PDB file of C-alpha atoms in Angstrom:
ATOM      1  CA  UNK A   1     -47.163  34.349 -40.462  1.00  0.00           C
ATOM      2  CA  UNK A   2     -46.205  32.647 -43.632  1.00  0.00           C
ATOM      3  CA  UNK A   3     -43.960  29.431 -44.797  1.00  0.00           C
ATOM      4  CA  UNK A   4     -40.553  30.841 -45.824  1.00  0.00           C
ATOM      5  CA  UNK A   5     -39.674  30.569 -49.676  1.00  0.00           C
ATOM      6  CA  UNK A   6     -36.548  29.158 -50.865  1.00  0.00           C
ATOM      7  CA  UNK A   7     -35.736  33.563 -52.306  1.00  0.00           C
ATOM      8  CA  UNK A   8     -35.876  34.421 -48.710  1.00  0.00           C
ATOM      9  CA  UNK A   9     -33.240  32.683 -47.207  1.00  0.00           C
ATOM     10  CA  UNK A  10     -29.930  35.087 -47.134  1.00  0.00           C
ATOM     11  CA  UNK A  11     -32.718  37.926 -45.849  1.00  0.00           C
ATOM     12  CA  UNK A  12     -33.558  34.906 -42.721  1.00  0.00           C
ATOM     13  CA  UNK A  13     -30.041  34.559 -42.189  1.00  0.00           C
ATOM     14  CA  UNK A  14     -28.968  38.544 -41.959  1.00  0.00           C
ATOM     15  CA  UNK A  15     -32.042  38.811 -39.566  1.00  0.00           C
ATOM     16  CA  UNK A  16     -30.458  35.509 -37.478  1.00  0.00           C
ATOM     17  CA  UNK A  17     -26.553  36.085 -37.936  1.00  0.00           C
ATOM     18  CA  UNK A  18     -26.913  39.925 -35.803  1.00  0.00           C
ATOM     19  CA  UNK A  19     -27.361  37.515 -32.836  1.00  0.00           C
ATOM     20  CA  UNK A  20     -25.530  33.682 -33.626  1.00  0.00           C
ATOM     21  CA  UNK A  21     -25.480  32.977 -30.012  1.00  0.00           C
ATOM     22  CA  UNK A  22     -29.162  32.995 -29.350  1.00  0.00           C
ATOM     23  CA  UNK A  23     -30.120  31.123 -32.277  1.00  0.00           C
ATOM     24  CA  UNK A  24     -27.126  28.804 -33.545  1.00  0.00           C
ATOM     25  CA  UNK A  25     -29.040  25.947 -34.546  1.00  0.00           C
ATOM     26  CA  UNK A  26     -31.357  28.227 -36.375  1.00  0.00           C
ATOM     27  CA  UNK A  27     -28.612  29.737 -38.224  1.00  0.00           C
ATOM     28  CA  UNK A  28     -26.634  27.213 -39.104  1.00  0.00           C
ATOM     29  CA  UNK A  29     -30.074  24.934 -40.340  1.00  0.00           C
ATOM     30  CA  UNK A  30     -30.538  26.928 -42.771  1.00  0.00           C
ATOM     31  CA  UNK A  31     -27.467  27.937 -44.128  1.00  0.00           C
ATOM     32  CA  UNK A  32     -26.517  24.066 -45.065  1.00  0.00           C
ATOM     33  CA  UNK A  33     -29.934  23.089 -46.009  1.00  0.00           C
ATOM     34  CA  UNK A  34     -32.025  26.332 -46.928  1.00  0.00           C
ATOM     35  CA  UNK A  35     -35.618  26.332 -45.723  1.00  0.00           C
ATOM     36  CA  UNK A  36     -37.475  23.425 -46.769  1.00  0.00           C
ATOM     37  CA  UNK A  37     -36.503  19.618 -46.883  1.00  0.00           C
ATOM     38  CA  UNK A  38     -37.697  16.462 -46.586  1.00  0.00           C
ATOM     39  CA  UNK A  39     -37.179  17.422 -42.695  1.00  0.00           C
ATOM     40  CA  UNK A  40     -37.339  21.441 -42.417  1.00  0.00           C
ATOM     41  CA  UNK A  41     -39.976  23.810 -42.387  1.00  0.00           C
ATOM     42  CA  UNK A  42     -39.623  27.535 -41.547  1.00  0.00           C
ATOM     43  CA  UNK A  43     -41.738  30.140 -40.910  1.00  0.00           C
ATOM     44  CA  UNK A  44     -41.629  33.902 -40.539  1.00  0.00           C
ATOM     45  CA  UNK A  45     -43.573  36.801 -38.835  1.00  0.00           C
ATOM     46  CA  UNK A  46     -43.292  39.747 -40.725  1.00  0.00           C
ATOM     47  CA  UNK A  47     -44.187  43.518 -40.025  1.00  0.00           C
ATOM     48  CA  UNK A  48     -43.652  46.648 -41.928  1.00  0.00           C
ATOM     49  CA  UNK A  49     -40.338  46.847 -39.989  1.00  0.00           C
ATOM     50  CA  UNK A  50     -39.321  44.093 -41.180  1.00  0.00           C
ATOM     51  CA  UNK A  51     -38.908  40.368 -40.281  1.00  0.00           C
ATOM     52  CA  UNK A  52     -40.735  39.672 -36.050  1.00  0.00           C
ATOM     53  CA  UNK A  53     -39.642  36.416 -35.866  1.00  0.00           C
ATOM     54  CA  UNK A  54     -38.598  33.058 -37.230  1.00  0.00           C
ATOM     55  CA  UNK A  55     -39.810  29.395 -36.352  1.00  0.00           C
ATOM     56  CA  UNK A  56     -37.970  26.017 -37.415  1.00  0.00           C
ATOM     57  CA  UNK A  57     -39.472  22.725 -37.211  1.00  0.00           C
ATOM     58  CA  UNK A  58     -36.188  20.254 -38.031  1.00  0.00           C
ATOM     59  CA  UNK A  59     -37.518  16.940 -37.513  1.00  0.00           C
ATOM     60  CA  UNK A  60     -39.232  16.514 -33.922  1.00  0.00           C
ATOM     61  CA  UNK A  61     -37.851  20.069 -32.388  1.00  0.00           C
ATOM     62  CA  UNK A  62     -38.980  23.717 -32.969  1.00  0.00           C
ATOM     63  CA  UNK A  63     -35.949  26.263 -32.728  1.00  0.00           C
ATOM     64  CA  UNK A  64     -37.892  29.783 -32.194  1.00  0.00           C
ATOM     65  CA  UNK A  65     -35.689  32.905 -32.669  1.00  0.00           C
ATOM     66  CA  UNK A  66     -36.197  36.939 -32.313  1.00  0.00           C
ATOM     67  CA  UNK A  67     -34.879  39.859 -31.959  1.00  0.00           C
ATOM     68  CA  UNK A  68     -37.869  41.541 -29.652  1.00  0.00           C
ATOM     69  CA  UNK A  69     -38.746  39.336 -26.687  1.00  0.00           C
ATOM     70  CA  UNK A  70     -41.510  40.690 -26.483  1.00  0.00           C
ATOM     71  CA  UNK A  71     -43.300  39.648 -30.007  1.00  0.00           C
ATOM     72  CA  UNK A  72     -46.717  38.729 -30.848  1.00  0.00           C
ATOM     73  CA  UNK A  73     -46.205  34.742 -30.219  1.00  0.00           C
ATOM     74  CA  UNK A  74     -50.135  33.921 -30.877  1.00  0.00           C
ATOM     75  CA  UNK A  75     -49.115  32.083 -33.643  1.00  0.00           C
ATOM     76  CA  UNK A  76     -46.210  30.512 -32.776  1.00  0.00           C
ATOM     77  CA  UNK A  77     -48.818  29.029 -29.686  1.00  0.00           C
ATOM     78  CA  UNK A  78     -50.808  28.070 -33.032  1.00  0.00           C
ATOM     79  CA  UNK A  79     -47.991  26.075 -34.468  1.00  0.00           C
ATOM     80  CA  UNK A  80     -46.596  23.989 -31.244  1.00  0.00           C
ATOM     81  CA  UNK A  81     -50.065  23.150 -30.738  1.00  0.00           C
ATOM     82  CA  UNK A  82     -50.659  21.773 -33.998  1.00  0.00           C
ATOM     83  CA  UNK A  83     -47.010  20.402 -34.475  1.00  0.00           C
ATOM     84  CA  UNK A  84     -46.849  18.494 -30.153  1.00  0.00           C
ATOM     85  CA  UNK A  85     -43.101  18.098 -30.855  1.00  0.00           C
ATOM     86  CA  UNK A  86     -40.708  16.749 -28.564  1.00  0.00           C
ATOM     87  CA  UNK A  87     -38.759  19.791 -27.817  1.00  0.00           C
ATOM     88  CA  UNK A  88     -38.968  23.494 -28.398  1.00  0.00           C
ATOM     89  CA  UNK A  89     -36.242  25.656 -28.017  1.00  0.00           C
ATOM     90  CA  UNK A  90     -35.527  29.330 -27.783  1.00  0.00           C
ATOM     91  CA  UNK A  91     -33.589  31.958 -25.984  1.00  0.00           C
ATOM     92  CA  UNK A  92     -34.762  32.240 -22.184  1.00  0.00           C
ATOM     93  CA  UNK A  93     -37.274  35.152 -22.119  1.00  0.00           C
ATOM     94  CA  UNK A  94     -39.160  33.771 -25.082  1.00  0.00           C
ATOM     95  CA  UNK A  95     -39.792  30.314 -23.552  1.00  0.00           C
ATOM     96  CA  UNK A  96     -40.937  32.368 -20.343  1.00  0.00           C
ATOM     97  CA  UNK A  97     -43.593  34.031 -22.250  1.00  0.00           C
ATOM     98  CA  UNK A  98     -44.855  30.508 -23.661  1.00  0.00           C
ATOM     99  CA  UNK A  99     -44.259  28.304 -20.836  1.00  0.00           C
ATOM    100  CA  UNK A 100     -47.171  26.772 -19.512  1.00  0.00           C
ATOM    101  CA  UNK A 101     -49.746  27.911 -22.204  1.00  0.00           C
ATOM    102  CA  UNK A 102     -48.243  24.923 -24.517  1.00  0.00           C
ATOM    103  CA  UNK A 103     -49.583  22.326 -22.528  1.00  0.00           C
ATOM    104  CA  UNK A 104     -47.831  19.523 -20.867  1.00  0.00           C
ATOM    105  CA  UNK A 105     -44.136  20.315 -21.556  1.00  0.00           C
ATOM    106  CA  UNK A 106     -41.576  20.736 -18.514  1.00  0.00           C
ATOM    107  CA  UNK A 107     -38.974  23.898 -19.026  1.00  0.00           C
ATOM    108  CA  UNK A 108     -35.721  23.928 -18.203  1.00  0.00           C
ATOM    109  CA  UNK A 109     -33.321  27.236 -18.703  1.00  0.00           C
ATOM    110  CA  UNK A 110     -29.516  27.237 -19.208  1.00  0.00           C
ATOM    111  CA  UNK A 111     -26.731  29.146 -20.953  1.00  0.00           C
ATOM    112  CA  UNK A 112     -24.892  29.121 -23.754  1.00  0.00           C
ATOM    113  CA  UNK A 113     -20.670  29.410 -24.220  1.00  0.00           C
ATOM    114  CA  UNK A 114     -18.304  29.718 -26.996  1.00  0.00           C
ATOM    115  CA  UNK A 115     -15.259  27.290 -26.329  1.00  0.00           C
ATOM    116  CA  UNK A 116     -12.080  28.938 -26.737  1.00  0.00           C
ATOM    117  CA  UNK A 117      -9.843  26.935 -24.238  1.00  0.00           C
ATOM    118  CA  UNK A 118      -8.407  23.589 -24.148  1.00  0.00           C
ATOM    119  CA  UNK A 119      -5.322  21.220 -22.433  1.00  0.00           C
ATOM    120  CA  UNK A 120      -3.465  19.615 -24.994  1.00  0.00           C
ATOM    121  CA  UNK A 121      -4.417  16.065 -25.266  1.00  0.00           C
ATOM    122  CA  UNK A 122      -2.240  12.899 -26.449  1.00  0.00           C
ATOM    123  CA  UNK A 123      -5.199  10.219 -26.892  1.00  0.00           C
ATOM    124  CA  UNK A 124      -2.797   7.951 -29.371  1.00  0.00           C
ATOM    125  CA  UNK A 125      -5.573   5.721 -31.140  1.00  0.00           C
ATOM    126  CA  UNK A 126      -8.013   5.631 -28.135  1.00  0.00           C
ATOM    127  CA  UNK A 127     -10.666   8.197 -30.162  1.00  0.00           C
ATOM    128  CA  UNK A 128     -12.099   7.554 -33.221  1.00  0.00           C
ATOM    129  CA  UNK A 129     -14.666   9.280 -35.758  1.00  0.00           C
ATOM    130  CA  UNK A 130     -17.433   7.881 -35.903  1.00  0.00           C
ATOM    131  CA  UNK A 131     -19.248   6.448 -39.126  1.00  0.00           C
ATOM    132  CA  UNK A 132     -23.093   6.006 -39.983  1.00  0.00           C
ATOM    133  CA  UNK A 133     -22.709   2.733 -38.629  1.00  0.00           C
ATOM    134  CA  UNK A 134     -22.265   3.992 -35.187  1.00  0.00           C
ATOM    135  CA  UNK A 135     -25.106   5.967 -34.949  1.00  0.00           C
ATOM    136  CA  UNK A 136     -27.768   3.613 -33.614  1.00  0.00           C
ATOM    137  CA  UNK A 137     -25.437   2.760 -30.529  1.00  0.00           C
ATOM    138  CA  UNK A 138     -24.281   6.234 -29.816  1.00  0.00           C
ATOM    139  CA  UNK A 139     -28.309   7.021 -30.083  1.00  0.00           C
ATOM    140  CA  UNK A 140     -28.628   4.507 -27.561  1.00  0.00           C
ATOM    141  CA  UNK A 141     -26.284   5.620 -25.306  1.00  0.00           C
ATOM    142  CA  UNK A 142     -27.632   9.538 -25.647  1.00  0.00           C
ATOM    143  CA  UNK A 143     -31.426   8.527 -24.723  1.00  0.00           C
ATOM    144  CA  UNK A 144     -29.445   6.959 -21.463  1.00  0.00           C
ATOM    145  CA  UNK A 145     -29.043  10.487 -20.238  1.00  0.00           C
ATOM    146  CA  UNK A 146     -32.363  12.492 -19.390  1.00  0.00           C
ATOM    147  CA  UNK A 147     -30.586  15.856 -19.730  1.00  0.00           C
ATOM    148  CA  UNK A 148     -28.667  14.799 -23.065  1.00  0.00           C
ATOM    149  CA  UNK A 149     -30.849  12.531 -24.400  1.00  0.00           C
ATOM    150  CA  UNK A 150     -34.336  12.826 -22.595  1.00  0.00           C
ATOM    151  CA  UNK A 151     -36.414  14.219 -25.406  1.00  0.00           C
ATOM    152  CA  UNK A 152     -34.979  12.320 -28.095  1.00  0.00           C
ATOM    153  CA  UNK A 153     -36.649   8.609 -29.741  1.00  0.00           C
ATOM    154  CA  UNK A 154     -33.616   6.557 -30.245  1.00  0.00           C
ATOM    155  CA  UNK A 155     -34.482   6.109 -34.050  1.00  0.00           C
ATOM    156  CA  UNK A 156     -35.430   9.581 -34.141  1.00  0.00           C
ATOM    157  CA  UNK A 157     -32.134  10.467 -33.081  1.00  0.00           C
ATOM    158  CA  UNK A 158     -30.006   8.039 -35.104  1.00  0.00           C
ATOM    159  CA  UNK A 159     -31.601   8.995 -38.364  1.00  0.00           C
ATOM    160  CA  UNK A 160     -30.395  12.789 -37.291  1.00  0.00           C
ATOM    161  CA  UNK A 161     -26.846  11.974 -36.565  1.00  0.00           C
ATOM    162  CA  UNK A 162     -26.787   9.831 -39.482  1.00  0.00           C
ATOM    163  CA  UNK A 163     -27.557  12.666 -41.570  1.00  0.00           C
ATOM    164  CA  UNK A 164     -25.417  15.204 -40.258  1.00  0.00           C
ATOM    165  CA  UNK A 165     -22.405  12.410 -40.545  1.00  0.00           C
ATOM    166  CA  UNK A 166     -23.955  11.915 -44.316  1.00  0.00           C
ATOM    167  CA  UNK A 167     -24.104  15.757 -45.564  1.00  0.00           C
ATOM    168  CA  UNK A 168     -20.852  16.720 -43.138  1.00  0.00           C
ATOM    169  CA  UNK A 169     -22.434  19.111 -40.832  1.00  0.00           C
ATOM    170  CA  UNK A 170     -21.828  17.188 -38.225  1.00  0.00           C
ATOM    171  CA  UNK A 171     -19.150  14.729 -36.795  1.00  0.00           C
ATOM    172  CA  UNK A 172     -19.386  12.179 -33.962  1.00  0.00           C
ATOM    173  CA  UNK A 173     -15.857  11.156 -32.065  1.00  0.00           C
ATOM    174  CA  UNK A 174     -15.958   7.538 -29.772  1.00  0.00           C
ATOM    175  CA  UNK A 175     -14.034   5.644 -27.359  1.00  0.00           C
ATOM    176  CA  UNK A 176     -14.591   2.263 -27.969  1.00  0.00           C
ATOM    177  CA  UNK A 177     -13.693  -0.181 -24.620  1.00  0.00           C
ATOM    178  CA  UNK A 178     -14.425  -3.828 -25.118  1.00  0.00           C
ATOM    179  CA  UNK A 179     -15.921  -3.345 -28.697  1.00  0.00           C
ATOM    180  CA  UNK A 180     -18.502  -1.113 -26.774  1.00  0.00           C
ATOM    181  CA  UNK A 181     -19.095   2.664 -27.534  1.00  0.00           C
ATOM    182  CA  UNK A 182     -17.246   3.948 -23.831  1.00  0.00           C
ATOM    183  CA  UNK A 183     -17.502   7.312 -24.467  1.00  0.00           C
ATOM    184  CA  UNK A 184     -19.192   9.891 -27.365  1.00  0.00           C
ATOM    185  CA  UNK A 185     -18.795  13.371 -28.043  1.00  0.00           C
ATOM    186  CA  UNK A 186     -20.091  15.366 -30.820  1.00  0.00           C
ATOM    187  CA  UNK A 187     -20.746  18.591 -33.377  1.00  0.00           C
ATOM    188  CA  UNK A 188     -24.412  18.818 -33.597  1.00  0.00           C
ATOM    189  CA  UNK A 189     -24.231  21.577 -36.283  1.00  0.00           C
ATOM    190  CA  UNK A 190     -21.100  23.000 -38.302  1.00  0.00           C
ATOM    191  CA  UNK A 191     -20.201  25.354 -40.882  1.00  0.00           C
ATOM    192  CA  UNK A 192     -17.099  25.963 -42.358  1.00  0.00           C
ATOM    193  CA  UNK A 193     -16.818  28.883 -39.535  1.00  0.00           C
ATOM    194  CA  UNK A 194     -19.057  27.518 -36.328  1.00  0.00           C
ATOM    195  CA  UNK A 195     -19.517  24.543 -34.774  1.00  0.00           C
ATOM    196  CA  UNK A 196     -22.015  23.662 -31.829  1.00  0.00           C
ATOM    197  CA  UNK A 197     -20.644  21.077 -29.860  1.00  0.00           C
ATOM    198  CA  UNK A 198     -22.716  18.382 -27.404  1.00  0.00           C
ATOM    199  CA  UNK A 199     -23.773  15.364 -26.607  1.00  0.00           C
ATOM    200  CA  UNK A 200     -20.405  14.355 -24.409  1.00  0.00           C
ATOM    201  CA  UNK A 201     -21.304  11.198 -22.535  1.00  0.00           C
ATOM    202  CA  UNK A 202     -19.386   8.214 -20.298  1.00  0.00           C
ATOM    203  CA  UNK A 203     -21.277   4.958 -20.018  1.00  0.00           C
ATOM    204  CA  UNK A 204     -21.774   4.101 -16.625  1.00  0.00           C
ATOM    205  CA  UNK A 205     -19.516   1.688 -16.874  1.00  0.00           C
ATOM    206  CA  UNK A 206     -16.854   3.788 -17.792  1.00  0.00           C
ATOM    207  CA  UNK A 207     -17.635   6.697 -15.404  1.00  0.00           C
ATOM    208  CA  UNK A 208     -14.195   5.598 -13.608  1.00  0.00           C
ATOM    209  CA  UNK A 209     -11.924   6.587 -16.675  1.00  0.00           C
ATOM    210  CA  UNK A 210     -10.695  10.200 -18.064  1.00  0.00           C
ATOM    211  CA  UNK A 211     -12.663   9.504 -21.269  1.00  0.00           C
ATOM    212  CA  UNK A 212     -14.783  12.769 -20.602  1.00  0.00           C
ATOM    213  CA  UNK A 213     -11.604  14.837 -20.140  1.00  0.00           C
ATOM    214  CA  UNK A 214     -10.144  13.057 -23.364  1.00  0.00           C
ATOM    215  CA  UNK A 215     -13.212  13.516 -25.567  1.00  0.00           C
ATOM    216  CA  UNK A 216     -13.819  17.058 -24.756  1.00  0.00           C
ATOM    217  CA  UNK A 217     -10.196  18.258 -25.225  1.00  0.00           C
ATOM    218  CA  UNK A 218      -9.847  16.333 -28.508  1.00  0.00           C
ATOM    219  CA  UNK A 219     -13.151  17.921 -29.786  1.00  0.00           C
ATOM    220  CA  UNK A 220     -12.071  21.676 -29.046  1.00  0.00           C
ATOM    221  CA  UNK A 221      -8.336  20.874 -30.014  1.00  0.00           C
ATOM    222  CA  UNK A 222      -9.505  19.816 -33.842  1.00  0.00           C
ATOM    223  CA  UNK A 223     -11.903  22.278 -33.624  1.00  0.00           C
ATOM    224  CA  UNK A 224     -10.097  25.326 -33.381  1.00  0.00           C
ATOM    225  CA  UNK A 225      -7.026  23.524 -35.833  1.00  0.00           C
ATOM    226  CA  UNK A 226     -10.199  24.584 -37.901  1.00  0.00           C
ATOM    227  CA  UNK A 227     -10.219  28.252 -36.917  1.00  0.00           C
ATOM    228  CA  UNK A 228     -14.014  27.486 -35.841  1.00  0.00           C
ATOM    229  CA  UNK A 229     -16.175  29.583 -33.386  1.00  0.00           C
ATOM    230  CA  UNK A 230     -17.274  26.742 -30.867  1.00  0.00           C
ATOM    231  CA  UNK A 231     -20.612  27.199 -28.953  1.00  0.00           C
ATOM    232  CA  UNK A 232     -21.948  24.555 -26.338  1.00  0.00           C
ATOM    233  CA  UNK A 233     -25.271  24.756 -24.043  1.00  0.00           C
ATOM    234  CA  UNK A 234     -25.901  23.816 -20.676  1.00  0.00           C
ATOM    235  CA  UNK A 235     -28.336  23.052 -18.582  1.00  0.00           C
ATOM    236  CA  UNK A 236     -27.601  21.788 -15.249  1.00  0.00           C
ATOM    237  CA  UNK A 237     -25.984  23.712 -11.944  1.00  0.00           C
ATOM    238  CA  UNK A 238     -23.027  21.099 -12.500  1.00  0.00           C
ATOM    239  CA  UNK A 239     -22.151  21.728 -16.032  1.00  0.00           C
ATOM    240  CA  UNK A 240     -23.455  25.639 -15.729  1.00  0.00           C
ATOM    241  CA  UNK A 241     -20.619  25.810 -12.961  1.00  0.00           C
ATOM    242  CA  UNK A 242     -17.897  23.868 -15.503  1.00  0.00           C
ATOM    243  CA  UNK A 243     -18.684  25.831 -18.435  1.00  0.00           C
ATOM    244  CA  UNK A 244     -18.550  29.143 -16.314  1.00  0.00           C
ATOM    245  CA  UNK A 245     -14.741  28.463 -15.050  1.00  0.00           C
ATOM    246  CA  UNK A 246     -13.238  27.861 -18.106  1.00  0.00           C
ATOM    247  CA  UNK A 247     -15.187  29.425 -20.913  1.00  0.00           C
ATOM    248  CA  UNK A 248     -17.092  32.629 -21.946  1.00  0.00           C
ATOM    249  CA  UNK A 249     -20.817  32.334 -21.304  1.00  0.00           C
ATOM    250  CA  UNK A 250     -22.830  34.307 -24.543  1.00  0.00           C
ATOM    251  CA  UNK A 251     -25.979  33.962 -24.185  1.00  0.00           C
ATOM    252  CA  UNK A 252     -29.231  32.534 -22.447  1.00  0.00           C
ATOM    253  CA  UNK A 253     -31.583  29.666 -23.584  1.00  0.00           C
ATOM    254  CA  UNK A 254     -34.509  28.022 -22.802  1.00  0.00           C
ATOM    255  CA  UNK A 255     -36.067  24.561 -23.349  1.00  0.00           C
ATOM    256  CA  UNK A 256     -39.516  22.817 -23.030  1.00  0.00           C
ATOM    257  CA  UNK A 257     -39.575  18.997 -23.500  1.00  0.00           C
ATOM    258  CA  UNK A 258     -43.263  17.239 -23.633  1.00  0.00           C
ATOM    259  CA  UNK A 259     -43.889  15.300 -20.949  1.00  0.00           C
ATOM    260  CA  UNK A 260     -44.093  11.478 -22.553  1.00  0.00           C
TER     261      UNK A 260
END
């Protein structure tokens, strides 16, 4: 196991990009930023077959990625341990394997889509982008949710969102109602061919309107204006179900959130 160098990123990202659907975040990290900022570390296993697998720690998450699901993960156990973040992430069978030998983290397992379908949507001026002024309310709004937002510290989260608004791999679309945030939807992560779309949420005071339906259609209709492959996750039965009707599940993933 070894920190990545700033030489070794294209060989990271051939070894991710056989398989963008089970490590998007991963991917699309370190193309826009390469592998070590103020904010991201990576590491790599390496054998003489080549690379085993590749860690991320972006912020207060770990995205864990490879190809064999059955790798030596002794030191990836190492690294959570040392690092206690707020969320790991990985495809399904990986966070199997580490579940309960990370200490007190819940799991939760899902599946991941790629977006291709839409209804045409006339929103006149009701959605807006948001700017880095926004972020601290959407962030408040998120950490509402325990599935959107559960894992996330409200600054934590603003500072990311600010970023990604800041460096433009990542856009955040509102519904303001009353001069209040109503309604948020997002791209978590973008390139100039992908985009990973989340963080759709109603206020509960707005849980009577069609803002979901609006936000959600508006996202998907811009993004694929752009010609972008659009990937979402999800988590819950309900949105599982949603997702399943109208778009084409790619992939599985898995999630472990310490218990606060």
């Amino acid at each position: 196991m070894k920190i990545a160098e700033a030489d070794e990123k294209n060989r990271i990202l051939e070894y991710l990009k056989k398989d963008i659907a089970n490590c998007i975040y991963l991917y699309i990290d370190i193309l826009n930023y390469g592998v070590s900022t103020d904010n991201i570390t990576v590491w790599t296993e390496e054998n003489t077959q080549g690379i085993q697998w590749v860690m991320m720690k972006y912020y207060d998450s770990l995205q864990i990625y490879s190809h064999n699901a059955l790798c030596d993960l002794e030191n990836i156990l190492q690294l959570i341990q040392k690092y206690r973040v707020s969320m790991i992430s990985s495809p399904k069978k990986i966070i199997q394997r580490i579940e309960g030998k990370c200490g007190l983290y819940k799991a939760s397992y899902g599946e991941v889509f790629l977006m291709d379908r839409y209804h045409k949507v006339d929103t006149g001026s009701q959605i807006e982008k948001a700017g880095e002024a926004d972020v601290r309310e959407i962030a408040e709004l998120l950490c509402q949710d325990p599935e959107i937002g559960g894992h996330y510290e409200v600054e934590n989260l603003a500072m990311q969102l600010a970023d990604r608004i800041r460096s433009g791999t990542g856009r955040s679309y509102i519904i303001r109602e009353s001069g209040e945030i109503a309604a948020h939807s997002a791209t978590y992560a973008e390139t100039k061919n992908i985009a990973v779309v989340g963080g759709t949420i109603v206020s509960p005071n707005y849980r009577n309107t069609d803002y979901y339906m609006l936000l959600s259609n508006y996202m998907l209709q811009e993004l694929l204006n752009e010609e972008k492959n659009i990937y979402t996750f999800a988590v819950s039965s309900r949105m599982i179900n949603y997702h399943r009707i109208l778009h084409k599940r790619c992939g599985d993933y898995g999630k472990l959130e310490l218990i606060k």
